[in-house]
XYZ file of C-alpha atoms in Angstrom:
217
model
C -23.918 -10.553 -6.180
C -21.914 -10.646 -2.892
C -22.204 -7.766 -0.562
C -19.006 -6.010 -0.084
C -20.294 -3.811 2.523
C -19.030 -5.832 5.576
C -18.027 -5.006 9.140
C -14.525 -4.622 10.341
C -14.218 -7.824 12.222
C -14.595 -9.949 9.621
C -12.963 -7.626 6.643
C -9.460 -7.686 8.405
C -9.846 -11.275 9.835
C -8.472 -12.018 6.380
C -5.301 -10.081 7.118
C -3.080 -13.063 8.968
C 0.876 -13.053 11.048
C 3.239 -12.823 8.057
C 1.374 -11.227 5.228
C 2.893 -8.919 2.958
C 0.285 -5.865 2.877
C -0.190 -2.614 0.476
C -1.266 0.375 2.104
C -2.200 3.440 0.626
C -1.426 7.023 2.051
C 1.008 9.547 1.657
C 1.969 10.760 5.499
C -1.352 9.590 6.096
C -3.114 11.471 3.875
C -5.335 9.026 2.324
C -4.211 5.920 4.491
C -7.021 3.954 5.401
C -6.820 4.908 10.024
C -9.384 3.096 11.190
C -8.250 -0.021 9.974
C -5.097 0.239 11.323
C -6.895 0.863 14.572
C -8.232 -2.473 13.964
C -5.017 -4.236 13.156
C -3.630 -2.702 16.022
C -6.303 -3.771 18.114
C -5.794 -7.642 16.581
C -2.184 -7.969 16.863
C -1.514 -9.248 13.586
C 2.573 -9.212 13.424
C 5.194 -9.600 11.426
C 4.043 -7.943 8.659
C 5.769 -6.605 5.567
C 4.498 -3.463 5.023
C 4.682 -1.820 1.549
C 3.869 1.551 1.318
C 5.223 5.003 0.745
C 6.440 5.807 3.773
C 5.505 4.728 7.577
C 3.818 7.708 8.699
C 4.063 9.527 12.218
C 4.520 7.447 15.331
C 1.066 8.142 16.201
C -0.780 8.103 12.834
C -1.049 6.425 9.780
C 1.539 2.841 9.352
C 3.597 4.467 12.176
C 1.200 2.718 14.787
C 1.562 -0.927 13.638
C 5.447 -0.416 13.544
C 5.848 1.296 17.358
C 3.143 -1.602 18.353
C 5.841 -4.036 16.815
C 3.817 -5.174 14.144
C 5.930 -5.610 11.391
C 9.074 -7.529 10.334
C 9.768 -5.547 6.642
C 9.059 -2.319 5.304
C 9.461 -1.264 1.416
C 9.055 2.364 1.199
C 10.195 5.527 -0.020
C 10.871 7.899 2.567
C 10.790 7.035 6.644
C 12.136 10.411 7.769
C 9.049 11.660 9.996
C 9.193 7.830 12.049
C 12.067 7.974 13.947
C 10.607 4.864 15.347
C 11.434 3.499 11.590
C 14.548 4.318 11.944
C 15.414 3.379 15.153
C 14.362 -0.519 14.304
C 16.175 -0.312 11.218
C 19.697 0.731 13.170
C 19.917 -2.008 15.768
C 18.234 -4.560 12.913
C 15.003 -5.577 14.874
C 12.790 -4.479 11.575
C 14.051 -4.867 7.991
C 13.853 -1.637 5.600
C 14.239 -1.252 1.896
C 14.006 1.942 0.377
C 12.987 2.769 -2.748
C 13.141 5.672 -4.833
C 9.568 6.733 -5.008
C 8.435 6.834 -9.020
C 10.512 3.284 -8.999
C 8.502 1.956 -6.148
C 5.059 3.056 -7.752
C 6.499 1.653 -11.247
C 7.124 -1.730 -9.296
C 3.409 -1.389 -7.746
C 2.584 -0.643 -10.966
C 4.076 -4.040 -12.642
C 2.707 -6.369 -10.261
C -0.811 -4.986 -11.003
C -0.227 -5.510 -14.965
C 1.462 -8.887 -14.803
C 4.768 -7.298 -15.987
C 8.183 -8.776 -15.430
C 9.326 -5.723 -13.906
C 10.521 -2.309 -15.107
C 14.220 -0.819 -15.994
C 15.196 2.364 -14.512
C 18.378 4.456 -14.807
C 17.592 5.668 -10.961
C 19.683 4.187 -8.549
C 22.734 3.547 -11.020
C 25.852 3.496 -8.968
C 24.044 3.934 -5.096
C 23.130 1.487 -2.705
C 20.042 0.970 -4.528
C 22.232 -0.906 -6.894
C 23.539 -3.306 -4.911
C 22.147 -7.027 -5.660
C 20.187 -6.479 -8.974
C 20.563 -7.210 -12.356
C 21.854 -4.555 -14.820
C 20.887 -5.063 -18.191
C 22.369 -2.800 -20.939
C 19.863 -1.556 -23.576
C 21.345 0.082 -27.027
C 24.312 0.794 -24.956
C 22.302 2.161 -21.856
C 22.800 0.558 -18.446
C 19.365 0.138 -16.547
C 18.235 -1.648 -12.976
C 16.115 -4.008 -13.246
C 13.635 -3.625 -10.486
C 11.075 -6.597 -9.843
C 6.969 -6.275 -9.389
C 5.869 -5.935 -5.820
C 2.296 -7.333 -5.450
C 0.717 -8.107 -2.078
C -1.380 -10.985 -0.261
C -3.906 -7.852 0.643
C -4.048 -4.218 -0.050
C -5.625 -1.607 2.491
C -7.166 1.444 0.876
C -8.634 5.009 1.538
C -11.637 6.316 -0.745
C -13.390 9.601 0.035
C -16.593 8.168 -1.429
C -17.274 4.258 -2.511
C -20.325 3.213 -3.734
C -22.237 -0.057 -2.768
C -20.236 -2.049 -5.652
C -17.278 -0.699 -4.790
C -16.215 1.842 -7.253
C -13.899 4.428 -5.655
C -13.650 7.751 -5.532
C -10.530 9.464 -3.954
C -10.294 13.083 -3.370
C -7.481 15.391 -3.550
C -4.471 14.166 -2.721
C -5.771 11.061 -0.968
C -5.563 9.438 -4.351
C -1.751 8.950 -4.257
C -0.782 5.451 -4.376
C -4.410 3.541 -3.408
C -5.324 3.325 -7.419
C -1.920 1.517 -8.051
C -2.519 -0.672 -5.061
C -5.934 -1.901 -6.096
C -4.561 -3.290 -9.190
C -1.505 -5.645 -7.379
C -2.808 -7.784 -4.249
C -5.134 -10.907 -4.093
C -7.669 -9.626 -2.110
C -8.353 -5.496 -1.834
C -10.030 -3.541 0.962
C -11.168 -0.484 1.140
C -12.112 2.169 3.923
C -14.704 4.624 3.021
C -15.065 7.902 4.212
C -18.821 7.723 2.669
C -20.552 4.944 1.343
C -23.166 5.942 -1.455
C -25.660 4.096 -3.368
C -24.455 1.781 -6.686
C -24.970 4.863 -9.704
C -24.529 7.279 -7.454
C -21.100 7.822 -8.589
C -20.324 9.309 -12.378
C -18.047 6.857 -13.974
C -15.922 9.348 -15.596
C -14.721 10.492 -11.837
C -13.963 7.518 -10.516
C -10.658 6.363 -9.507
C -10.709 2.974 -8.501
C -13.168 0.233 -10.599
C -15.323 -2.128 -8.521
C -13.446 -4.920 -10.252
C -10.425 -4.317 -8.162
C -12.439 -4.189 -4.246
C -13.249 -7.617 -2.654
C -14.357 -5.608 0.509
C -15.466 -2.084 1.835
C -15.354 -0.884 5.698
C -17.014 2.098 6.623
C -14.108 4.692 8.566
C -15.047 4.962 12.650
């Protein structure tokens, strides 16, 4: 079995320029820090960035977009980034927002292998504009497409040796949901415990979904 214990070097030298990237975290609760650190540290640009929101400018996703880091965001809320917003007025970062229970329902279909969702939310906004609208027994819906990523970046609280996750609190947020839609999946631990350390029955995230785990610095 391959060890997914692995240093940070070479767990985010899979993370290349261009990549569209989960990351977990709600105002960086739960957002995996020290590998941003690390991606700061690399220089990895022109990312697109999906996540719930983009953080402070000096914690959590905020840091790879005031280190100009990324070219797109898709999230639900930028309000405490003014750095976010500043990019997105005078156009030198792209930013789609999504209504947050659509955006985890579109995490949530590119995990499953779904076609995408329909959703009465965003009916007659901005949200609206460019997507299909398909009328169900005479009920207009959006149809909002899967998001899946080329890697996902996670938080767990505890992760044993395989790789099962445990997420505490309010950490959990969107990192379950993540695991399930990018190619490859890493995760940051808080604390790494021995394999059947962990009851199964408490865990959040299946060892199934995590190619790699980095202990947090």
């Amino acid at each position: 079995m391959r060890q997914k214990l692995v240093s940070m070097e070479e767990a985010i030298s899979h993370i290349k320029d261009g990549m569209t990237v989960h990351i977990g975290g709600f105002l960086a609760c739960g957002t995996p820090e020290s590998i941003i650190t690390a991606l700061v540290e690399k220089g990895v640009k022109d990312l697109t960035i999906v996540a719930n929101d983009t953080g402070y400018v000096d914690r959590g996703i905020g840091r790879l977009v005031v280190n100009n880091q990324v070219k797109k965001v898709i999230a639900s809320h930028i309000g405490t980034n003014a750095e976010t917003g500043r990019r997105m007025q005078s156009g030198e970062m792209e930013v789609e927002l999504v209504p947050q229970g659509t955006l985890a329902e579109r995490v949530r279909a590119g995990g499953y292998g779904l076609g995408g969702i329909l959703t009465p939310t965003g009916l007659g906004t901005i949200v609206q504009e460019g997507k299909q609208i398909i009328n169900v027994d005479g009920k207009d819906y959006l149809l909002e497409k899967p998001i899946k990523a080329d890697v996902a970046l996670l938080f767990g609280s505890k992760v044993d040796e395989l790789g099962n996750v445990i997420c505490e609190k309010t950490t959990k947020n969107f990192n379950p949901l993540m695991a399930t839609a990018a190619d490859l999946v890493i995760v940051e631990a808080l604390e790494v415990v021995p394999a059947g350390s962990l009851s199964p029955e408490h865990l959040d995230i299946s060892r199934i979904f995590i190619d790699y785990i980095v202990k947090s610095k």
